[in-house]
Amino acid sequence: MDTKIIFVGNYKGGVGKTTSVLNFAKYFSQSGKKVLVLDLDPQSSLSEILVKNNSQNGRQTNELNKLDGKKTLNYVYDLHISRIKKYNSIRLKFDDDIVQEYKKGGFDFIASSLFYEGGIGLDELAVRMEDTVEYLSILKQFLDPLLEQRRYDYVLVDCPPSNNLITRSAFLLSDYYIIPTILDGISTNGVAHYIKTVRNTYQQYCESSPDSVLMKHFFGPQPKLIGIFCTFIRGQVNYSAEMSALKSYVDRELKDDIYIFEEEINNYIDIARSTQVGESSLARNDYQVLSKQVLARILEMEKAN
Ligand SMILES: Nc1ncnc2c1ncn2[C@@H]1O[C@H](COP(=O)(O)OP(=O)(O)O)[C@@H](O)[C@H]1O
Ligand SMILES: [Mg+2]
């Protein structure tokens, strides 16, 4: 199976993670890739956008609060948590229609919801989990048969700005990750911290835990950083000081060759407005240009393997 799982993450909120997932999904699909999007953010803003803007055919709901709970990752977690706690021998299978087609973008997605069972979000479900292999493997157990069957080229994961067990399991099962950031001092520190957290998480479970042999066999190698890209760039501002601060901070903290994309995402109201209606900006091609480079970079990294 050749699916590459990529998470888009940063512990800082409002840096454009969700917007980036939507745009990457659309442009990857446009270049002929088969894409699945997973919304792991308990805020479920991407799900809200996709459900709301999905074309209606009479039967389809267009509000997240009316979405059938069985079509959410909350349901997947809820059932798996009960299984692990009570009936560990049961095998769970989920209906195919948990995967929804996002017609406007040409990709598929699996929603999460704030409204599941009267308001049990992914964050609350994460609290019910324990820090063990069984719970950390839920997402992969669920995804593997689905990926086998549907043969996606890419799975894009919108990761929340929190470090719970659901996020950690996403780190472990992913092949790649990419970090959007804004260019200011505080966010810069956050980026290096985030990279360290991803690395430490992998190391904790797959290299230095008593179960590391099992974990490593199950999750595969450590996720590789595709790169960092800058968002909310303002045309009139010269960012050379912030940019060199980011580079030297990352160099110093990580002592590693970290790729920073030259392609940047500008602060354009049209990007925000287009996201609200579940589309990419037609007036601005920043994401189109960046997405192309992201795909090229993944291919390069694949070859180097
Ligand atoms: N390049 C951009 N220019 C202007 N507004 C943007 C841009 N990217 C995102 N936004 C807006 O900024 C807010 C935060 O973006 P979002 O993608 O939700 O960030 P995150 O997922 O990291 O919290 C949203 O209202 C979004 O529409
Ligand atoms: Mg978000």
Short mmCIF file of C-alpha atoms and ligand atoms in Angstrom, two decimals:
data_model
loop_
_atom_site.label_atom_id
_atom_site.label_comp_id
_atom_site.label_asym_id
_atom_site.label_seq_id
_atom_site.Cartn_x
_atom_site.Cartn_y
_atom_site.Cartn_z
CA MET A 1 0.00 0.00 0.00
CA ASP A 2 1.49 3.26 -1.10
CA THR A 3 -0.64 5.80 0.73
CA LYS A 4 1.31 8.61 2.33
CA ILE A 5 -0.18 10.03 5.50
CA ILE A 6 0.69 13.66 6.15
CA PHE A 7 -0.31 15.74 9.12
CA VAL A 8 -0.45 19.51 9.09
CA GLY A 9 0.36 20.76 12.55
CA ASN A 10 1.52 23.46 14.90
CA TYR A 11 0.58 23.95 18.54
CA LYS A 12 -0.31 27.51 17.76
CA GLY A 13 -3.89 28.16 16.68
CA GLY A 14 -4.80 30.50 13.85
CA VAL A 15 -1.69 29.93 11.74
CA GLY A 16 -3.62 28.54 8.79
CA LYS A 17 -3.54 24.78 9.43
CA THR A 18 -7.15 24.16 8.47
CA THR A 19 -6.96 26.48 5.48
CA SER A 20 -3.81 24.69 4.33
CA VAL A 21 -5.38 21.23 4.62
CA LEU A 22 -8.34 22.35 2.53
CA ASN A 23 -6.10 23.88 -0.13
CA PHE A 24 -3.57 21.05 -0.27
CA ALA A 25 -6.42 18.55 -0.59
CA LYS A 26 -7.91 20.47 -3.45
CA TYR A 27 -4.67 21.06 -5.35
CA PHE A 28 -3.31 17.57 -4.78
CA SER A 29 -6.58 16.22 -6.20
CA GLN A 30 -6.35 18.61 -9.10
CA SER A 31 -2.98 17.17 -9.98
CA GLY A 32 -4.52 13.72 -10.18
CA LYS A 33 -3.92 12.41 -6.68
CA LYS A 34 -6.54 10.56 -4.71
CA VAL A 35 -6.90 12.33 -1.38
CA LEU A 36 -8.60 11.68 1.94
CA VAL A 37 -8.86 14.37 4.62
CA LEU A 38 -9.19 13.57 8.33
CA ASP A 39 -10.35 16.20 10.77
CA LEU A 40 -8.75 15.46 14.12
CA ASP A 41 -9.39 18.90 15.56
CA PRO A 42 -12.03 18.77 18.32
CA GLN A 43 -13.17 22.21 17.13
CA SER A 44 -14.15 20.44 13.90
CA SER A 45 -13.95 23.64 11.87
CA LEU A 46 -12.85 21.87 8.70
CA SER A 47 -15.72 19.39 9.04
CA GLU A 48 -18.10 22.25 9.54
CA ILE A 49 -16.87 23.95 6.36
CA LEU A 50 -16.93 20.78 4.27
CA VAL A 51 -20.33 19.58 5.46
CA LYS A 52 -21.88 23.01 5.10
CA ASN A 53 -20.58 23.54 1.60
CA ASN A 54 -21.08 20.07 0.25
CA SER A 55 -23.48 20.07 -2.63
CA GLN A 56 -26.92 18.97 -1.64
CA ASN A 57 -28.80 16.25 -3.42
CA GLY A 58 -31.97 16.42 -1.38
CA ARG A 59 -30.92 13.84 1.17
CA GLN A 60 -27.66 15.29 2.27
CA THR A 61 -27.52 17.36 5.41
CA ASN A 62 -25.70 20.67 5.26
CA GLU A 63 -25.09 21.42 8.91
CA LEU A 64 -22.56 19.62 11.07
CA ASN A 65 -25.02 19.42 13.98
CA LYS A 66 -27.40 17.42 11.76
CA LEU A 67 -24.76 15.02 10.54
CA ASP A 68 -25.40 11.39 11.48
CA GLY A 69 -23.11 10.66 14.42
CA LYS A 70 -22.07 7.40 12.76
CA LYS A 71 -20.30 9.39 10.08
CA THR A 72 -17.78 10.87 12.48
CA LEU A 73 -14.40 9.98 13.92
CA ASN A 74 -16.04 10.54 17.32
CA TYR A 75 -18.09 7.41 16.68
CA VAL A 76 -14.98 5.47 15.68
CA TYR A 77 -13.22 6.48 18.89
CA ASP A 78 -16.30 6.01 21.05
CA LEU A 79 -16.80 2.41 19.88
CA HIS A 80 -13.13 1.51 20.02
CA ILE A 81 -12.80 2.91 23.54
CA SER A 82 -15.77 0.79 24.70
CA ARG A 83 -14.34 -2.21 22.94
CA ILE A 84 -10.98 -1.85 24.67
CA LYS A 85 -12.52 -1.17 28.06
CA LYS A 86 -15.08 -3.99 27.96
CA TYR A 87 -15.01 -6.38 25.04
CA ASN A 88 -11.55 -6.51 23.67
CA SER A 89 -12.15 -9.54 21.48
CA ILE A 90 -14.83 -7.86 19.37
CA ARG A 91 -13.82 -6.79 15.89
CA LEU A 92 -15.26 -3.50 14.72
CA LYS A 93 -16.24 -2.65 11.18
CA PHE A 94 -17.52 0.71 10.04
CA ASP A 95 -19.88 1.50 7.19
CA ASP A 96 -18.36 2.77 3.96
CA ASP A 97 -20.37 5.96 4.12
CA ILE A 98 -18.30 7.21 7.03
CA VAL A 99 -16.16 8.52 4.17
CA GLN A 100 -17.86 11.47 2.54
CA GLU A 101 -17.12 12.87 -0.85
CA TYR A 102 -16.39 16.58 -1.02
CA LYS A 103 -17.53 17.28 -4.54
CA LYS A 104 -16.37 20.88 -4.75
CA GLY A 105 -12.80 19.85 -3.95
CA GLY A 106 -12.59 16.46 -5.64
CA PHE A 107 -11.46 14.70 -2.47
CA ASP A 108 -12.92 12.57 0.32
CA PHE A 109 -13.09 13.36 4.01
CA ILE A 110 -13.99 11.90 7.36
CA ALA A 111 -15.57 14.40 9.70
CA SER A 112 -15.30 14.92 13.39
CA SER A 113 -18.01 16.74 15.30
CA LEU A 114 -18.65 18.97 18.26
CA PHE A 115 -22.18 17.63 18.39
CA TYR A 116 -21.64 13.88 18.67
CA GLU A 117 -24.00 12.34 21.27
CA GLY A 118 -25.02 15.72 22.57
CA GLY A 119 -21.53 17.23 22.52
CA ILE A 120 -18.83 14.64 23.05
CA GLY A 121 -15.92 16.10 21.12
CA LEU A 122 -12.66 14.37 20.20
CA ASP A 123 -10.97 16.14 23.12
CA GLU A 124 -13.34 14.51 25.59
CA LEU A 125 -12.88 11.13 23.94
CA ALA A 126 -9.11 11.57 24.17
CA VAL A 127 -9.47 12.03 27.93
CA ARG A 128 -11.21 8.64 28.16
CA MET A 129 -8.20 6.97 26.58
CA GLU A 130 -5.20 5.56 28.35
CA ASP A 131 -1.61 5.90 27.32
CA THR A 132 -1.26 2.35 26.01
CA VAL A 133 -0.69 0.62 22.69
CA GLU A 134 -4.35 -0.38 22.46
CA TYR A 135 -5.64 3.19 22.55
CA LEU A 136 -2.84 4.64 20.46
CA SER A 137 -3.53 2.11 17.75
CA ILE A 138 -7.24 2.95 17.34
CA LEU A 139 -6.81 5.35 14.45
CA LYS A 140 -4.49 3.07 12.52
CA GLN A 141 -6.68 0.02 13.17
CA PHE A 142 -9.57 1.97 11.72
CA LEU A 143 -7.67 3.44 8.76
CA ASP A 144 -5.71 0.44 7.52
CA PRO A 145 -8.59 -1.55 5.97
CA LEU A 146 -10.06 1.65 4.56
CA LEU A 147 -6.79 2.61 2.89
CA GLU A 148 -6.32 -0.92 1.60
CA GLN A 149 -9.71 -0.76 -0.03
CA ARG A 150 -9.71 2.78 -1.37
CA ARG A 151 -6.09 3.23 -2.36
CA TYR A 152 -5.56 6.90 -1.64
CA ASP A 153 -2.35 8.57 -2.66
CA TYR A 154 -2.45 10.96 0.28
CA VAL A 155 -4.22 11.25 3.58
CA LEU A 156 -4.09 14.79 4.96
CA VAL A 157 -4.69 15.22 8.67
CA ASP A 158 -5.80 18.49 10.22
CA CYS A 159 -4.10 18.24 13.61
CA PRO A 160 -5.33 20.19 16.60
CA PRO A 161 -3.14 22.60 18.56
CA SER A 162 -3.04 20.22 21.52
CA ASN A 163 -1.00 17.24 22.56
CA ASN A 164 -3.54 14.61 23.52
CA LEU A 165 -3.47 10.88 22.83
CA ILE A 166 -5.35 11.29 19.57
CA THR A 167 -2.82 13.80 18.28
CA ARG A 168 0.05 11.61 19.41
CA SER A 169 -1.36 8.61 17.62
CA ALA A 170 -1.55 10.73 14.47
CA PHE A 171 2.16 11.57 14.85
CA LEU A 172 2.98 7.89 15.17
CA LEU A 173 1.06 6.64 12.17
CA SER A 174 2.03 9.41 9.77
CA ASP A 175 4.74 9.26 7.13
CA TYR A 176 5.23 13.00 6.80
CA TYR A 177 4.30 16.29 8.38
CA ILE A 178 4.37 19.93 7.42
CA ILE A 179 4.24 23.02 9.60
CA PRO A 180 2.60 26.33 8.77
CA THR A 181 3.77 29.26 10.86
CA ILE A 182 3.39 32.98 11.05
CA LEU A 183 6.57 35.01 11.21
CA ASP A 184 6.98 36.46 14.66
CA GLY A 185 9.34 35.66 17.50
CA ILE A 186 6.93 33.66 19.63
CA SER A 187 5.68 31.49 16.81
CA THR A 188 9.23 30.80 15.74
CA ASN A 189 10.04 29.26 19.11
CA GLY A 190 6.86 27.25 18.83
CA VAL A 191 7.98 25.64 15.58
CA ALA A 192 11.18 24.17 17.01
CA HIS A 193 9.27 23.02 20.07
CA TYR A 194 6.69 21.33 17.87
CA ILE A 195 9.31 19.45 15.89
CA LYS A 196 10.94 18.29 19.10
CA THR A 197 7.59 17.12 20.44
CA VAL A 198 6.91 15.05 17.32
CA ARG A 199 10.38 13.49 17.53
CA ASN A 200 10.15 12.87 21.27
CA THR A 201 6.74 11.29 20.89
CA TYR A 202 8.06 8.84 18.33
CA GLN A 203 11.10 8.11 20.40
CA GLN A 204 9.09 7.66 23.58
CA TYR A 205 6.84 4.99 22.10
CA CYS A 206 8.81 3.43 19.27
CA GLU A 207 12.37 3.58 20.54
CA SER A 208 12.56 3.69 24.30
CA SER A 209 9.36 2.13 25.65
CA PRO A 210 9.26 -1.49 26.82
CA ASP A 211 6.94 -2.11 23.85
CA SER A 212 9.12 -0.31 21.35
CA VAL A 213 9.71 -3.32 19.10
CA LEU A 214 5.99 -3.89 18.80
CA MET A 215 5.23 -0.18 18.39
CA LYS A 216 7.84 0.31 15.71
CA HIS A 217 6.64 -2.72 13.81
CA PHE A 218 3.08 -1.44 13.97
CA PHE A 219 3.61 2.26 13.27
CA GLY A 220 6.60 2.09 10.95
CA PRO A 221 9.34 4.69 10.75
CA GLN A 222 9.33 8.16 12.27
CA PRO A 223 7.37 10.83 10.35
CA LYS A 224 9.60 13.04 8.23
CA LEU A 225 9.28 16.79 8.15
CA ILE A 226 8.47 17.99 4.63
CA GLY A 227 9.15 21.52 5.71
CA ILE A 228 7.96 24.73 7.28
CA PHE A 229 6.05 27.37 5.35
CA CYS A 230 5.06 30.89 6.30
CA THR A 231 1.50 32.13 6.28
CA PHE A 232 -0.21 35.48 6.80
CA ILE A 233 2.59 37.31 5.02
CA ARG A 234 1.79 41.00 4.45
CA GLY A 235 2.93 42.48 1.18
CA GLN A 236 4.26 45.72 2.61
CA VAL A 237 6.37 44.18 5.33
CA ASN A 238 10.00 43.18 5.05
CA TYR A 239 10.39 39.91 6.91
CA SER A 240 14.11 39.33 6.43
CA ALA A 241 14.87 39.76 10.13
CA GLU A 242 12.10 37.37 11.19
CA MET A 243 13.08 34.91 8.49
CA SER A 244 16.72 34.77 9.53
CA ALA A 245 15.61 34.50 13.16
CA LEU A 246 13.48 31.50 12.23
CA LYS A 247 16.34 29.88 10.33
CA SER A 248 18.93 30.40 13.02
CA TYR A 249 16.55 29.37 15.79
CA VAL A 250 15.66 26.16 14.01
CA ASP A 251 19.33 25.48 13.21
CA ARG A 252 20.40 26.09 16.77
CA GLU A 253 17.59 24.16 18.44
CA LEU A 254 17.43 21.21 16.13
CA LYS A 255 20.93 21.01 14.65
CA ASP A 256 19.40 19.57 11.58
CA ASP A 257 18.70 20.37 8.00
CA ILE A 258 15.18 21.74 8.11
CA TYR A 259 13.58 22.77 4.86
CA ILE A 260 11.82 26.13 4.78
CA PHE A 261 9.65 26.70 1.74
CA GLU A 262 10.35 29.78 -0.31
CA GLU A 263 6.73 29.74 -1.42
CA GLU A 264 4.75 31.76 1.11
CA ILE A 265 1.09 32.31 1.81
CA ASN A 266 0.07 35.94 1.89
CA ASN A 267 -2.50 37.46 4.17
CA TYR A 268 -5.38 37.92 1.75
CA ILE A 269 -8.97 38.34 2.73
CA ASP A 270 -9.94 36.37 -0.35
CA ILE A 271 -8.14 33.30 1.03
CA ALA A 272 -10.19 33.55 4.24
CA ARG A 273 -13.45 34.15 2.40
CA SER A 274 -12.87 31.29 0.00
CA THR A 275 -12.16 28.92 2.90
CA GLN A 276 -15.48 29.85 4.48
CA VAL A 277 -17.28 28.63 1.37
CA GLY A 278 -15.08 25.56 1.15
CA GLU A 279 -13.07 26.70 -1.84
CA SER A 280 -9.60 27.82 -2.81
CA SER A 281 -9.08 31.44 -3.69
CA LEU A 282 -9.52 32.08 -7.38
CA ALA A 283 -8.00 35.53 -7.09
CA ARG A 284 -4.83 34.38 -5.31
CA ASN A 285 -2.71 31.44 -6.37
CA ASP A 286 -0.43 31.21 -3.31
CA TYR A 287 -1.69 27.80 -2.28
CA GLN A 288 -1.62 26.48 -5.81
CA VAL A 289 2.06 27.38 -6.09
CA LEU A 290 2.91 26.04 -2.64
CA SER A 291 0.99 22.78 -3.15
CA LYS A 292 2.95 22.06 -6.31
CA GLN A 293 6.19 22.53 -4.44
CA VAL A 294 5.00 20.38 -1.54
CA LEU A 295 4.24 17.52 -3.94
CA ALA A 296 7.61 17.95 -5.62
CA ARG A 297 9.33 17.90 -2.27
CA ILE A 298 7.54 14.70 -1.21
CA LEU A 299 8.62 13.00 -4.44
CA GLU A 300 12.18 14.10 -3.81
CA MET A 301 12.06 12.74 -0.26
CA GLU A 302 10.57 9.47 -1.49
CA LYS A 303 13.40 9.06 -3.97
CA ALA A 304 16.00 9.77 -1.31
CA ASN A 305 14.60 6.92 0.79
N1 LIG B 1 -3.61 33.41 4.06
C1 LIG B 1 -4.66 33.89 4.76
N2 LIG B 1 -5.05 35.17 4.61
C2 LIG B 1 -6.08 35.66 5.33
N3 LIG B 1 -6.81 34.96 6.20
C3 LIG B 1 -6.48 33.67 6.39
C4 LIG B 1 -5.38 33.07 5.70
N4 LIG B 1 -5.27 31.78 6.10
C5 LIG B 1 -6.24 31.59 7.00
N5 LIG B 1 -6.97 32.71 7.20
C6 LIG B 1 -8.08 32.90 8.16
O1 LIG B 1 -7.51 32.96 9.46
C7 LIG B 1 -8.26 32.20 10.40
C8 LIG B 1 -7.40 31.07 10.98
O2 LIG B 1 -7.04 30.18 9.94
P1 LIG B 1 -7.14 28.60 10.13
O3 LIG B 1 -6.78 27.96 8.85
O4 LIG B 1 -8.46 28.22 10.72
O5 LIG B 1 -5.98 28.37 11.21
P2 LIG B 1 -5.73 27.16 12.23
O6 LIG B 1 -6.37 25.94 11.65
O7 LIG B 1 -4.24 27.06 12.32
O8 LIG B 1 -6.33 27.56 13.53
C9 LIG B 1 -9.47 31.69 9.64
O9 LIG B 1 -10.52 32.59 9.83
C10 LIG B 1 -9.02 31.72 8.19
O10 LIG B 1 -10.09 31.89 7.29
MG MG B 2 -7.77 24.63 12.49
#
